[in-house]
PDB file of C-alpha atoms in Angstrom:
ATOM      1  CA  MET J  27      26.942  -8.706   2.349  1.00 46.00           C
ATOM      2  CA  ASN J  28      23.411  -6.331   2.420  1.00 53.00           C
ATOM      3  CA  ALA J  29      21.169  -5.868   6.021  1.00 54.00           C
ATOM      4  CA  SER J  30      17.860  -8.033   4.696  1.00 50.00           C
ATOM      5  CA  ALA J  31      20.635 -11.114   4.280  1.00 51.00           C
ATOM      6  CA  ASP J  32      21.736 -10.626   7.855  1.00 54.00           C
ATOM      7  CA  THR J  33      19.031 -10.516   9.233  1.00 53.00           C
ATOM      8  CA  GLY J  34      18.047 -13.494   7.359  1.00 55.00           C
ATOM      9  CA  ASN J  35      15.367 -11.587   5.290  1.00 52.00           C
ATOM     10  CA  LEU J  36      15.854 -12.100   1.558  1.00 62.00           C
ATOM     11  CA  CYS J  37      13.049 -10.822   0.244  1.00 75.00           C
ATOM     12  CA  ARG J  38      14.150  -6.950   1.705  1.00 80.00           C
ATOM     13  CA  THR J  39      16.155  -4.606   2.214  1.00 91.00           C
ATOM     14  CA  LEU J  40      15.921  -3.193   5.981  1.00 92.00           C
ATOM     15  CA  ARG J  41      16.887   0.746   5.903  1.00 93.00           C
ATOM     16  CA  LYS J  42      17.824   1.958   9.252  1.00 94.00           C
ATOM     17  CA  ILE J  43      16.310   5.206  10.033  1.00 94.00           C
ATOM     18  CA  THR J  44      16.629   8.203  13.269  1.00 96.00           C
ATOM     19  CA  VAL J  45      13.123   9.944  13.718  1.00 95.00           C
ATOM     20  CA  GLN J  46      12.342  12.363  16.627  1.00 97.00           C
ATOM     21  CA  VAL J  47       8.778  11.891  17.427  1.00 96.00           C
ATOM     22  CA  PRO J  48       7.017  13.387  20.475  1.00 98.00           C
ATOM     23  CA  GLU J  49       7.307  10.655  23.101  1.00 98.00           C
ATOM     24  CA  ASP J  50       3.253  10.697  24.567  1.00 98.00           C
ATOM     25  CA  ASP J  51       2.657   9.341  21.003  1.00 98.00           C
ATOM     26  CA  LEU J  52       4.920   6.594  20.908  1.00 98.00           C
ATOM     27  CA  GLU J  53       4.444   4.810  24.406  1.00 98.00           C
ATOM     28  CA  ARG J  54       0.893   5.185  23.314  1.00 98.00           C
ATOM     29  CA  ALA J  55       1.418   3.465  20.018  1.00 98.00           C
ATOM     30  CA  GLN J  56       3.356   0.891  21.851  1.00 98.00           C
ATOM     31  CA  ALA J  57       1.066   0.291  24.677  1.00 98.00           C
ATOM     32  CA  TYR J  58      -1.398  -0.434  21.160  1.00 97.00           C
ATOM     33  CA  THR J  59       0.710  -2.698  20.270  1.00 97.00           C
ATOM     34  CA  GLY J  60       1.905  -4.488  23.223  1.00 98.00           C
ATOM     35  CA  GLU J  61       5.850  -4.061  20.973  1.00 98.00           C
ATOM     36  CA  GLY J  62       8.858  -2.668  21.560  1.00 98.00           C
ATOM     37  CA  VAL J  63      10.150   0.531  18.587  1.00 97.00           C
ATOM     38  CA  THR J  64      11.087  -0.683  15.811  1.00 96.00           C
ATOM     39  CA  GLU J  65       7.989  -3.399  16.278  1.00 97.00           C
ATOM     40  CA  THR J  66       5.542  -0.056  16.675  1.00 98.00           C
ATOM     41  CA  VAL J  67       6.556   2.051  14.235  1.00 97.00           C
ATOM     42  CA  ARG J  68       6.313  -0.744  11.044  1.00 96.00           C
ATOM     43  CA  ALA J  69       3.030  -1.536  12.360  1.00 97.00           C
ATOM     44  CA  ALA J  70       2.174   2.001  12.040  1.00 97.00           C
ATOM     45  CA  LEU J  71       4.569   2.023   8.733  1.00 97.00           C
ATOM     46  CA  LYS J  72       1.914  -0.889   7.298  1.00 97.00           C
ATOM     47  CA  LYS J  73      -0.759   0.645   8.124  1.00 97.00           C
ATOM     48  CA  LEU J  74      -0.071   4.126   5.820  1.00 98.00           C
ATOM     49  CA  ALA J  75       0.394   1.988   3.432  1.00 97.00           C
ATOM     50  CA  ALA J  76      -2.785   0.027   3.104  1.00 97.00           C
ATOM     51  CA  ILE J  77      -4.091   3.537   4.028  1.00 97.00           C
ATOM     52  CA  GLN J  78      -2.996   4.605   0.955  1.00 97.00           C
ATOM     53  CA  ALA J  79      -4.162   1.477  -0.939  1.00 96.00           C
ATOM     54  CA  GLN J  80      -7.774   1.960   0.346  1.00 96.00           C
ATOM     55  CA  HIS J  81      -7.564   5.578  -1.386  1.00 96.00           C
ATOM     56  CA  GLU J  82      -6.089   4.510  -4.988  1.00 94.00           C
ATOM     57  CA  PHE J  83      -8.640   1.569  -4.876  1.00 92.00           C
ATOM     58  CA  ARG J  84     -11.701   4.092  -3.300  1.00 93.00           C
ATOM     59  CA  LYS J  85     -10.629   6.210  -6.307  1.00 92.00           C
ATOM     60  CA  LEU J  86     -11.543   3.495  -9.032  1.00 91.00           C
ATOM     61  CA  ARG J  87     -14.928   2.545  -7.137  1.00 88.00           C
ATOM     62  CA  GLY J  88     -18.110   3.418 -10.532  1.00 86.00           C
ATOM     63  CA  THR J  89     -14.982   2.461 -13.260  1.00 88.00           C
ATOM     64  CA  PHE J  90     -15.944  -1.421 -13.283  1.00 80.00           C
ATOM     65  CA  ASN J  91     -18.802  -2.585 -14.417  1.00 81.00           C
ATOM     66  CA  PHE J  92     -18.867  -6.519 -12.391  1.00 75.00           C
ATOM     67  CA  THR J  93     -20.803  -8.920 -14.535  1.00 83.00           C
ATOM     68  CA  VAL J  94     -21.572 -11.194 -11.258  1.00 82.00           C
ATOM     69  CA  ASP J  95     -25.027 -11.074  -9.119  1.00 83.00           C
ATOM     70  CA  ILE J  96     -24.362  -9.640  -5.630  1.00 83.00           C
ATOM     71  CA  ASP J  97     -27.137 -11.996  -4.470  1.00 86.00           C
ATOM     72  CA  ALA J  98     -25.832 -15.185  -6.359  1.00 84.00           C
ATOM     73  CA  LEU J  99     -22.348 -14.381  -3.936  1.00 83.00           C
ATOM     74  CA  ARG J 100     -24.154 -13.971  -0.606  1.00 87.00           C
ATOM     75  CA  GLU J 101     -25.830 -17.881  -1.485  1.00 82.00           C
ATOM     76  CA  ASP J 102     -22.809 -19.158  -2.283  1.00 73.00           C
ATOM     77  CA  ARG J 103     -21.105 -17.956   1.213  1.00 76.00           C
ATOM     78  CA  LYS J 104     -24.269 -19.981   2.907  1.00 69.00           C
TER      79      LYS J 104
END
């Protein structure tokens, strides 16, 4: 059985790692998240992945021609 099945997470495989990080950086990050080491590192990794995805979307800026009227979309929100 793999690690993901052992933890009840059938969608993803978990990987156990050892990292060395500056103690003060970890303490500040944990204070911000209010979580333990594992959840703090997971949150940081997700944030980094989100930043990378945003960067990829920014590279596409100006390459699509949208036919939807932005004012009509704004009216639809009201």
